[in-house]
PDB file of C-alpha atoms in Angstrom:
ATOM      1  CA  GLU A 996      81.865  85.325  84.339  1.00 86.00           C
ATOM      2  CA  ALA A 997      83.054  84.134  80.918  1.00 85.00           C
ATOM      3  CA  ALA A 998      85.370  87.138  80.652  1.00 82.00           C
ATOM      4  CA  LEU A 999      86.971  86.351  84.009  1.00 87.00           C
ATOM      5  CA  ILE A1000      87.541  82.679  83.203  1.00 86.00           C
ATOM      6  CA  SER A1001      89.034  83.578  79.817  1.00 83.00           C
ATOM      7  CA  SER A1002      91.340  86.016  81.606  1.00 84.00           C
ATOM      8  CA  ASP A1003      92.958  83.098  83.499  1.00 84.00           C
ATOM      9  CA  LEU A1004      91.358  83.633  86.886  1.00 87.00           C
ATOM     10  CA  GLY A1005      90.346  79.997  86.924  1.00 86.00           C
ATOM     11  CA  VAL A1006      86.932  78.555  87.687  1.00 90.00           C
ATOM     12  CA  SER A1007      87.110  78.461  91.495  1.00 89.00           C
ATOM     13  CA  VAL A1008      88.401  82.038  91.849  1.00 89.00           C
ATOM     14  CA  THR A1009      85.881  83.274  89.285  1.00 92.00           C
ATOM     15  CA  GLU A1010      83.068  81.682  91.292  1.00 93.00           C
ATOM     16  CA  ARG A1011      84.267  83.426  94.475  1.00 91.00           C
ATOM     17  CA  VAL A1012      84.564  86.769  92.666  1.00 92.00           C
ATOM     18  CA  MET A1013      81.072  86.357  91.166  1.00 93.00           C
ATOM     19  CA  LYS A1014      79.635  85.594  94.596  1.00 93.00           C
ATOM     20  CA  ARG A1015      81.173  88.777  96.020  1.00 91.00           C
ATOM     21  CA  LEU A1016      80.006  90.744  92.993  1.00 92.00           C
ATOM     22  CA  LYS A1017      76.409  89.601  93.446  1.00 91.00           C
ATOM     23  CA  GLN A1018      76.518  90.532  97.129  1.00 91.00           C
ATOM     24  CA  SER A1019      77.850  94.001  96.302  1.00 89.00           C
ATOM     25  CA  LEU A1020      75.020  94.517  93.795  1.00 89.00           C
ATOM     26  CA  LEU A1021      72.222  93.618  96.204  1.00 88.00           C
ATOM     27  CA  GLY A1022      69.671  96.410  96.340  1.00 85.00           C
ATOM     28  CA  THR A1023      70.973  98.072  93.171  1.00 82.00           C
ATOM     29  CA  ASP A1024      69.817  98.063  89.562  1.00 76.00           C
ATOM     30  CA  GLY A1025      71.862  95.151  88.218  1.00 67.00           C
ATOM     31  CA  SER A1026      70.632  95.777  84.695  1.00 73.00           C
ATOM     32  CA  GLN A1027      72.885  98.810  84.355  1.00 82.00           C
ATOM     33  CA  ALA A1028      76.078  97.590  82.673  1.00 83.00           C
ATOM     34  CA  VAL A1029      78.204 100.495  83.915  1.00 85.00           C
ATOM     35  CA  LEU A1030      77.162  99.806  87.500  1.00 87.00           C
ATOM     36  CA  VAL A1031      78.052  96.131  87.164  1.00 87.00           C
ATOM     37  CA  GLN A1032      81.427  96.983  85.588  1.00 87.00           C
ATOM     38  CA  LYS A1033      82.313  99.390  88.385  1.00 89.00           C
ATOM     39  CA  ALA A1034      81.302  96.834  91.002  1.00 90.00           C
ATOM     40  CA  LEU A1035      83.421  94.165  89.271  1.00 91.00           C
ATOM     41  CA  GLN A1036      86.435  96.479  89.182  1.00 91.00           C
ATOM     42  CA  GLN A1037      86.078  97.175  92.902  1.00 92.00           C
ATOM     43  CA  THR A1038      85.606  93.475  93.684  1.00 93.00           C
ATOM     44  CA  LEU A1039      88.861  92.598  91.885  1.00 93.00           C
ATOM     45  CA  LEU A1040      90.676  95.452  93.628  1.00 93.00           C
ATOM     46  CA  ASP A1041      89.432  94.113  96.968  1.00 92.00           C
ATOM     47  CA  VAL A1042      90.890  90.677  96.129  1.00 90.00           C
ATOM     48  CA  LEU A1043      94.216  92.203  95.119  1.00 91.00           C
ATOM     49  CA  SER A1044      94.306  94.284  98.303  1.00 89.00           C
ATOM     50  CA  LYS A1045      94.674  91.047 100.281  1.00 80.00           C
ATOM     51  CA  ALA A1046      98.038  90.625  98.599  1.00 79.00           C
ATOM     52  CA  SER A1047      99.141  94.235  98.668  1.00 83.00           C
ATOM     53  CA  GLY A1048     102.481  95.201 100.088  1.00 89.00           C
ATOM     54  CA  PRO A1049     105.339  97.654  99.785  1.00 93.00           C
ATOM     55  CA  THR A1050     107.296  97.982  96.564  1.00 93.00           C
ATOM     56  CA  LEU A1051     110.707  96.341  96.361  1.00 94.00           C
ATOM     57  CA  GLU A1052     112.335  99.780  96.623  1.00 94.00           C
ATOM     58  CA  GLN A1053     110.373 100.494  99.820  1.00 95.00           C
ATOM     59  CA  LEU A1054     111.400  97.126 101.276  1.00 96.00           C
ATOM     60  CA  ILE A1055     115.057  97.830 100.534  1.00 97.00           C
ATOM     61  CA  ALA A1056     114.886 101.385 101.881  1.00 96.00           C
ATOM     62  CA  ASN A1057     113.429 100.170 105.177  1.00 96.00           C
ATOM     63  CA  GLY A1058     115.385  96.917 105.406  1.00 96.00           C
ATOM     64  CA  PRO A1059     118.859  95.922 106.629  1.00 96.00           C
ATOM     65  CA  LYS A1060     122.078  96.330 104.672  1.00 95.00           C
ATOM     66  CA  PRO A1061     122.972  94.290 102.757  1.00 97.00           C
ATOM     67  CA  PHE A1062     119.415  93.504 101.738  1.00 98.00           C
ATOM     68  CA  VAL A1063     119.356  89.987 100.287  1.00 98.00           C
ATOM     69  CA  ILE A1064     116.982  88.976  97.490  1.00 98.00           C
ATOM     70  CA  LEU A1065     116.779  85.300  96.525  1.00 97.00           C
ATOM     71  CA  ALA A1066     115.189  84.880  93.102  1.00 96.00           C
ATOM     72  CA  VAL A1067     113.485  81.540  92.409  1.00 95.00           C
ATOM     73  CA  GLY A1068     111.296  80.034  89.700  1.00 93.00           C
ATOM     74  CA  VAL A1069     111.134  77.456  86.920  1.00 91.00           C
ATOM     75  CA  ASN A1070     113.135  77.521  83.681  1.00 86.00           C
ATOM     76  CA  GLY A1071     112.362  80.136  81.069  1.00 87.00           C
ATOM     77  CA  VAL A1072     110.329  82.605  83.126  1.00 91.00           C
ATOM     78  CA  GLY A1073     112.867  85.423  82.780  1.00 89.00           C
ATOM     79  CA  LYS A1074     114.531  85.148  86.188  1.00 92.00           C
ATOM     80  CA  THR A1075     118.045  86.253  85.183  1.00 91.00           C
ATOM     81  CA  THR A1076     116.717  89.122  83.064  1.00 91.00           C
ATOM     82  CA  THR A1077     114.459  90.259  85.910  1.00 94.00           C
ATOM     83  CA  ILE A1078     117.393  90.273  88.356  1.00 95.00           C
ATOM     84  CA  ALA A1079     119.468  92.318  85.917  1.00 93.00           C
ATOM     85  CA  LYS A1080     116.654  94.830  85.453  1.00 94.00           C
ATOM     86  CA  ILE A1081     116.284  95.159  89.234  1.00 96.00           C
ATOM     87  CA  ALA A1082     120.043  95.787  89.455  1.00 96.00           C
ATOM     88  CA  GLN A1083     119.738  98.499  86.804  1.00 94.00           C
ATOM     89  CA  ARG A1084     116.920 100.180  88.728  1.00 94.00           C
ATOM     90  CA  LEU A1085     119.017 100.075  91.908  1.00 96.00           C
ATOM     91  CA  VAL A1086     122.020 101.654  90.176  1.00 96.00           C
ATOM     92  CA  GLN A1087     119.795 104.376  88.749  1.00 94.00           C
ATOM     93  CA  GLY A1088     118.521 104.989  92.287  1.00 95.00           C
ATOM     94  CA  GLY A1089     122.050 105.427  93.621  1.00 96.00           C
ATOM     95  CA  ARG A1090     122.397 102.027  95.296  1.00 97.00           C
ATOM     96  CA  VAL A1091     125.201  99.488  94.956  1.00 97.00           C
ATOM     97  CA  PRO A1092     123.951  95.977  94.065  1.00 98.00           C
ATOM     98  CA  LEU A1093     125.942  92.750  93.831  1.00 98.00           C
ATOM     99  CA  LEU A1094     124.862  89.888  91.573  1.00 98.00           C
ATOM    100  CA  VAL A1095     125.452  86.274  92.620  1.00 97.00           C
ATOM    101  CA  ALA A1096     125.416  83.577  89.940  1.00 95.00           C
ATOM    102  CA  ALA A1097     124.088  80.649  91.979  1.00 94.00           C
ATOM    103  CA  ASP A1098     122.623  79.038  88.853  1.00 90.00           C
ATOM    104  CA  THR A1099     125.630  76.771  88.358  1.00 89.00           C
ATOM    105  CA  PHE A1100     123.578  74.125  86.547  1.00 85.00           C
ATOM    106  CA  ARG A1101     123.771  75.967  83.215  1.00 83.00           C
ATOM    107  CA  ALA A1102     127.076  77.530  82.136  1.00 80.00           C
ATOM    108  CA  ALA A1103     125.054  79.813  79.865  1.00 88.00           C
ATOM    109  CA  ALA A1104     123.209  81.229  82.873  1.00 87.00           C
ATOM    110  CA  ILE A1105     126.468  82.352  84.507  1.00 91.00           C
ATOM    111  CA  ASP A1106     127.597  83.958  81.247  1.00 93.00           C
ATOM    112  CA  GLN A1107     124.188  85.599  80.742  1.00 91.00           C
ATOM    113  CA  LEU A1108     124.325  87.171  84.198  1.00 93.00           C
ATOM    114  CA  GLN A1109     127.873  88.367  83.520  1.00 95.00           C
ATOM    115  CA  VAL A1110     126.809  90.002  80.246  1.00 95.00           C
ATOM    116  CA  TRP A1111     123.973  91.804  82.015  1.00 92.00           C
ATOM    117  CA  ALA A1112     126.280  92.833  84.871  1.00 94.00           C
ATOM    118  CA  ASP A1113     128.805  94.313  82.433  1.00 95.00           C
ATOM    119  CA  ARG A1114     125.994  96.202  80.707  1.00 92.00           C
ATOM    120  CA  VAL A1115     124.592  97.571  83.965  1.00 91.00           C
ATOM    121  CA  GLY A1116     128.004  98.141  85.560  1.00 94.00           C
ATOM    122  CA  VAL A1117     127.809  95.909  88.632  1.00 96.00           C
ATOM    123  CA  ALA A1118     129.977  93.136  90.042  1.00 97.00           C
ATOM    124  CA  VAL A1119     129.199  89.398  89.917  1.00 97.00           C
ATOM    125  CA  ILE A1120     130.250  86.627  92.278  1.00 97.00           C
ATOM    126  CA  ARG A1121     130.565  83.446  90.216  1.00 95.00           C
ATOM    127  CA  HIS A1122     132.068  79.961  90.434  1.00 94.00           C
ATOM    128  CA  ARG A1123     132.697  77.513  87.640  1.00 91.00           C
ATOM    129  CA  HIS A1124     129.899  75.520  86.023  1.00 89.00           C
ATOM    130  CA  GLY A1125     128.739  72.646  88.243  1.00 88.00           C
ATOM    131  CA  SER A1126     129.804  74.198  91.540  1.00 92.00           C
ATOM    132  CA  ASP A1127     127.686  73.952  94.689  1.00 94.00           C
ATOM    133  CA  PRO A1128     125.085  76.750  94.404  1.00 94.00           C
ATOM    134  CA  ALA A1129     124.971  77.167  98.196  1.00 95.00           C
ATOM    135  CA  ALA A1130     128.738  77.766  98.229  1.00 96.00           C
ATOM    136  CA  VAL A1131     128.366  80.498  95.614  1.00 97.00           C
ATOM    137  CA  ALA A1132     125.597  82.114  97.675  1.00 97.00           C
ATOM    138  CA  TYR A1133     127.835  81.949 100.771  1.00 97.00           C
ATOM    139  CA  ASP A1134     130.731  83.609  98.933  1.00 97.00           C
ATOM    140  CA  GLY A1135     128.339  86.243  97.612  1.00 97.00           C
ATOM    141  CA  LEU A1136     127.252  87.230 101.111  1.00 97.00           C
ATOM    142  CA  THR A1137     130.848  87.250 102.378  1.00 96.00           C
ATOM    143  CA  ALA A1138     131.821  89.571  99.516  1.00 97.00           C
ATOM    144  CA  ALA A1139     128.770  91.758 100.088  1.00 96.00           C
ATOM    145  CA  LYS A1140     129.682  92.363 103.718  1.00 94.00           C
ATOM    146  CA  ALA A1141     133.326  93.077 102.866  1.00 96.00           C
ATOM    147  CA  ARG A1142     132.409  95.496 100.056  1.00 95.00           C
ATOM    148  CA  HIS A1143     129.549  97.220 101.937  1.00 92.00           C
ATOM    149  CA  VAL A1144     127.079  96.752  99.083  1.00 97.00           C
ATOM    150  CA  ASP A1145     123.428  97.719  99.515  1.00 97.00           C
ATOM    151  CA  VAL A1146     121.599  94.816  97.863  1.00 98.00           C
ATOM    152  CA  VAL A1147     122.565  91.224  97.025  1.00 98.00           C
ATOM    153  CA  LEU A1148     120.638  89.638  94.154  1.00 98.00           C
ATOM    154  CA  ILE A1149     121.014  85.852  94.038  1.00 97.00           C
ATOM    155  CA  ASP A1150     120.125  84.059  90.803  1.00 95.00           C
ATOM    156  CA  THR A1151     119.205  80.386  91.212  1.00 93.00           C
ATOM    157  CA  ALA A1152     118.756  77.582  88.714  1.00 87.00           C
ATOM    158  CA  GLY A1153     115.346  77.208  87.185  1.00 84.00           C
ATOM    159  CA  ARG A1154     113.759  74.086  88.596  1.00 75.00           C
ATOM    160  CA  LEU A1155     110.545  72.252  88.063  1.00 72.00           C
ATOM    161  CA  HIS A1156     108.369  72.783  91.114  1.00 60.00           C
ATOM    162  CA  THR A1157     107.577  69.039  91.046  1.00 66.00           C
ATOM    163  CA  LYS A1158     111.207  67.874  91.454  1.00 74.00           C
ATOM    164  CA  SER A1159     111.746  67.302  95.177  1.00 79.00           C
ATOM    165  CA  ASN A1160     115.555  66.988  94.969  1.00 82.00           C
ATOM    166  CA  LEU A1161     115.869  70.372  93.239  1.00 82.00           C
ATOM    167  CA  MET A1162     113.534  71.989  95.731  1.00 85.00           C
ATOM    168  CA  GLU A1163     115.650  70.553  98.548  1.00 89.00           C
ATOM    169  CA  GLU A1164     118.712  72.187  96.970  1.00 89.00           C
ATOM    170  CA  LEU A1165     116.837  75.487  97.112  1.00 91.00           C
ATOM    171  CA  ARG A1166     116.096  74.934 100.799  1.00 92.00           C
ATOM    172  CA  LYS A1167     119.820  74.343 101.361  1.00 94.00           C
ATOM    173  CA  ILE A1168     120.706  77.646  99.673  1.00 95.00           C
ATOM    174  CA  ASN A1169     118.100  79.322 101.873  1.00 94.00           C
ATOM    175  CA  ARG A1170     119.590  77.774 105.024  1.00 95.00           C
ATOM    176  CA  VAL A1171     123.167  78.735 104.127  1.00 96.00           C
ATOM    177  CA  ILE A1172     122.120  82.331 103.472  1.00 96.00           C
ATOM    178  CA  GLY A1173     120.378  82.478 106.844  1.00 96.00           C
ATOM    179  CA  GLN A1174     123.397  81.027 108.673  1.00 95.00           C
ATOM    180  CA  GLU A1175     125.822  83.500 107.093  1.00 94.00           C
ATOM    181  CA  LEU A1176     123.514  86.494 107.549  1.00 95.00           C
ATOM    182  CA  PRO A1177     120.781  85.988 110.183  1.00 95.00           C
ATOM    183  CA  GLY A1178     117.401  87.137 108.914  1.00 95.00           C
ATOM    184  CA  ALA A1179     118.358  86.713 105.264  1.00 96.00           C
ATOM    185  CA  PRO A1180     117.079  86.278 102.637  1.00 97.00           C
ATOM    186  CA  HIS A1181     114.954  89.342 103.256  1.00 97.00           C
ATOM    187  CA  GLU A1182     112.936  88.758 100.082  1.00 98.00           C
ATOM    188  CA  VAL A1183     112.282  85.428  98.368  1.00 97.00           C
ATOM    189  CA  LEU A1184     111.140  86.665  94.977  1.00 97.00           C
ATOM    190  CA  LEU A1185     109.270  84.136  92.853  1.00 96.00           C
ATOM    191  CA  VAL A1186     109.416  84.979  89.154  1.00 96.00           C
ATOM    192  CA  LEU A1187     106.341  83.760  87.246  1.00 94.00           C
ATOM    193  CA  ASP A1188     105.512  83.750  83.549  1.00 91.00           C
ATOM    194  CA  ALA A1189     102.005  85.220  83.110  1.00 88.00           C
ATOM    195  CA  THR A1190     101.458  83.266  79.882  1.00 87.00           C
ATOM    196  CA  LEU A1191     101.448  79.982  81.836  1.00 87.00           C
ATOM    197  CA  GLY A1192      98.037  80.704  83.365  1.00 84.00           C
ATOM    198  CA  GLN A1193      96.899  78.175  85.949  1.00 85.00           C
ATOM    199  CA  ASN A1194     100.248  76.351  85.898  1.00 89.00           C
ATOM    200  CA  ALA A1195     101.785  79.492  87.416  1.00 89.00           C
ATOM    201  CA  LEU A1196      99.447  79.076  90.403  1.00 90.00           C
ATOM    202  CA  ALA A1197     100.675  75.505  90.890  1.00 90.00           C
ATOM    203  CA  GLN A1198     104.266  76.758  90.761  1.00 90.00           C
ATOM    204  CA  ALA A1199     103.519  79.472  93.312  1.00 92.00           C
ATOM    205  CA  ARG A1200     101.992  76.913  95.701  1.00 91.00           C
ATOM    206  CA  GLN A1201     105.016  74.577  95.531  1.00 89.00           C
ATOM    207  CA  PHE A1202     107.706  77.248  95.819  1.00 92.00           C
ATOM    208  CA  HIS A1203     105.857  78.954  98.658  1.00 93.00           C
ATOM    209  CA  GLN A1204     105.634  75.657 100.513  1.00 90.00           C
ATOM    210  CA  ALA A1205     109.329  74.924  99.949  1.00 87.00           C
ATOM    211  CA  VAL A1206     111.025  78.243 100.683  1.00 90.00           C
ATOM    212  CA  GLY A1207     108.377  80.682 101.917  1.00 94.00           C
ATOM    213  CA  VAL A1208     107.965  83.062  99.007  1.00 95.00           C
ATOM    214  CA  THR A1209     107.525  86.684 100.145  1.00 96.00           C
ATOM    215  CA  GLY A1210     106.899  88.461  96.832  1.00 96.00           C
ATOM    216  CA  LEU A1211     106.218  87.928  93.149  1.00 95.00           C
ATOM    217  CA  ALA A1212     107.574  89.287  89.897  1.00 95.00           C
ATOM    218  CA  VAL A1213     105.210  88.491  87.019  1.00 93.00           C
ATOM    219  CA  THR A1214     106.809  88.604  83.573  1.00 91.00           C
ATOM    220  CA  LYS A1215     105.525  88.577  79.982  1.00 88.00           C
ATOM    221  CA  LEU A1216     102.372  90.570  80.626  1.00 84.00           C
ATOM    222  CA  ASP A1217     102.925  92.322  77.302  1.00 76.00           C
ATOM    223  CA  GLY A1218     102.087  89.472  74.945  1.00 63.00           C
ATOM    224  CA  THR A1219      99.280  86.921  74.969  1.00 59.00           C
ATOM    225  CA  ALA A1220      99.126  86.790  78.771  1.00 57.00           C
ATOM    226  CA  ARG A1221      95.705  87.546  80.121  1.00 72.00           C
ATOM    227  CA  GLY A1222      97.033  88.236  83.584  1.00 81.00           C
ATOM    228  CA  GLY A1223      94.125  86.968  85.655  1.00 87.00           C
ATOM    229  CA  ILE A1224      96.462  84.469  87.282  1.00 87.00           C
ATOM    230  CA  VAL A1225      97.741  87.373  89.408  1.00 88.00           C
ATOM    231  CA  VAL A1226      94.257  87.687  90.936  1.00 90.00           C
ATOM    232  CA  ALA A1227      94.098  83.925  91.523  1.00 89.00           C
ATOM    233  CA  ILE A1228      97.439  83.899  93.353  1.00 89.00           C
ATOM    234  CA  ALA A1229      96.441  86.941  95.410  1.00 89.00           C
ATOM    235  CA  ASP A1230      93.149  85.267  96.343  1.00 89.00           C
ATOM    236  CA  GLU A1231      94.666  81.927  97.364  1.00 88.00           C
ATOM    237  CA  LEU A1232      98.181  82.635  98.623  1.00 90.00           C
ATOM    238  CA  LYS A1233      97.969  86.315  99.661  1.00 92.00           C
ATOM    239  CA  LEU A1234     101.389  86.953  98.117  1.00 92.00           C
ATOM    240  CA  PRO A1235     102.143  90.537  97.060  1.00 92.00           C
ATOM    241  CA  VAL A1236     103.135  91.280  93.479  1.00 93.00           C
ATOM    242  CA  ARG A1237     106.190  93.545  93.642  1.00 95.00           C
ATOM    243  CA  LEU A1238     107.000  93.864  89.934  1.00 94.00           C
ATOM    244  CA  ILE A1239     105.555  93.188  86.500  1.00 92.00           C
ATOM    245  CA  GLY A1240     107.418  92.776  83.235  1.00 90.00           C
ATOM    246  CA  VAL A1241     105.715  94.320  80.204  1.00 85.00           C
ATOM    247  CA  GLY A1242     108.502  94.077  77.630  1.00 80.00           C
ATOM    248  CA  GLU A1243     112.153  93.306  76.916  1.00 77.00           C
ATOM    249  CA  ALA A1244     113.670  96.722  77.659  1.00 75.00           C
ATOM    250  CA  VAL A1245     115.189  97.471  81.070  1.00 72.00           C
ATOM    251  CA  ASP A1246     112.537 100.104  81.742  1.00 76.00           C
ATOM    252  CA  ASP A1247     109.780  97.555  81.071  1.00 86.00           C
ATOM    253  CA  LEU A1248     110.059  96.182  84.608  1.00 91.00           C
ATOM    254  CA  GLN A1249     107.531  98.193  86.590  1.00 91.00           C
ATOM    255  CA  ASP A1250     106.091  98.399  90.091  1.00 92.00           C
ATOM    256  CA  PHE A1251     102.734  96.651  90.294  1.00 92.00           C
ATOM    257  CA  GLN A1252      99.800  99.079  90.236  1.00 91.00           C
ATOM    258  CA  PRO A1253      96.561  97.202  91.138  1.00 91.00           C
ATOM    259  CA  ARG A1254      94.161  99.773  89.645  1.00 90.00           C
ATOM    260  CA  ALA A1255      96.000 100.015  86.322  1.00 88.00           C
ATOM    261  CA  PHE A1256      96.225  96.226  86.265  1.00 88.00           C
ATOM    262  CA  VAL A1257      92.465  95.767  86.768  1.00 89.00           C
ATOM    263  CA  ASP A1258      91.785  98.356  84.057  1.00 86.00           C
ATOM    264  CA  ALA A1259      93.960  96.413  81.636  1.00 83.00           C
ATOM    265  CA  LEU A1260      92.490  93.082  82.677  1.00 84.00           C
ATOM    266  CA  LEU A1261      88.914  94.203  82.038  1.00 83.00           C
ATOM    267  CA  GLY A1262      89.764  96.497  79.138  1.00 76.00           C
ATOM    268  CA  MET A1263      88.065  99.517  80.674  1.00 65.00           C
ATOM    269  CA  PRO A1264      89.310 102.503  82.688  1.00 60.00           C
ATOM    270  CA  TYR A1265      88.336 102.981  86.311  1.00 51.00           C
ATOM    271  CA  GLU A1266      86.658 106.329  86.869  1.00 52.00           C
TER     272      GLU A1266
END
């Protein structure tokens, strides 16, 4: 129980996991540590299974063209970098992505996306600093249809989940995308920083309520992050984790593997 709480599951989720664990151990010899560990691993996997889903690549392969991904999240979680890494993966897989710099609040964000785009070798739709983000998103979709690209990746400004006016702006971008391309965005990808622990759960709640998040990318799982917040979000919101970031390199953005994640969380291999 102490290990789970210290891993950022949070008290309420830990209590639910412990209750399930005790039920699964009924009629067994609970004094055997290995037995308890195996049961705990399976209990956590069962929780994560409630939020399982296809990988981003599978979604794109089975989805419409252009497939539109709207990336959202607060400042500093690694949103722009995550988008660029997704674009790199798509290029390596033979697809043609288009980046859209709808974070017009920070001039540096537009430039950062451009630098990444030049490095990866993809095009960017951008307006000047201070432009209407929804207008940039609209132009991005228009360009995507004209150029027959496979995937549109829309970067949005980092916003505090508690600021209602900024969340309303995000809803507007969402509406404009849907009007220009019915059914889009096909993925609302919330980027979360694993080191934020329980605050990441609060962010997930607010963004999900505002724009209907469909998948998660969890960054910074390589440092001090204990990662249990992923289990907490899966337990409460049933949102699938599509990607995890375990480093700065492009290849450090990986598909989420529940079993490997539980092994790392508990510090013991599943056999």
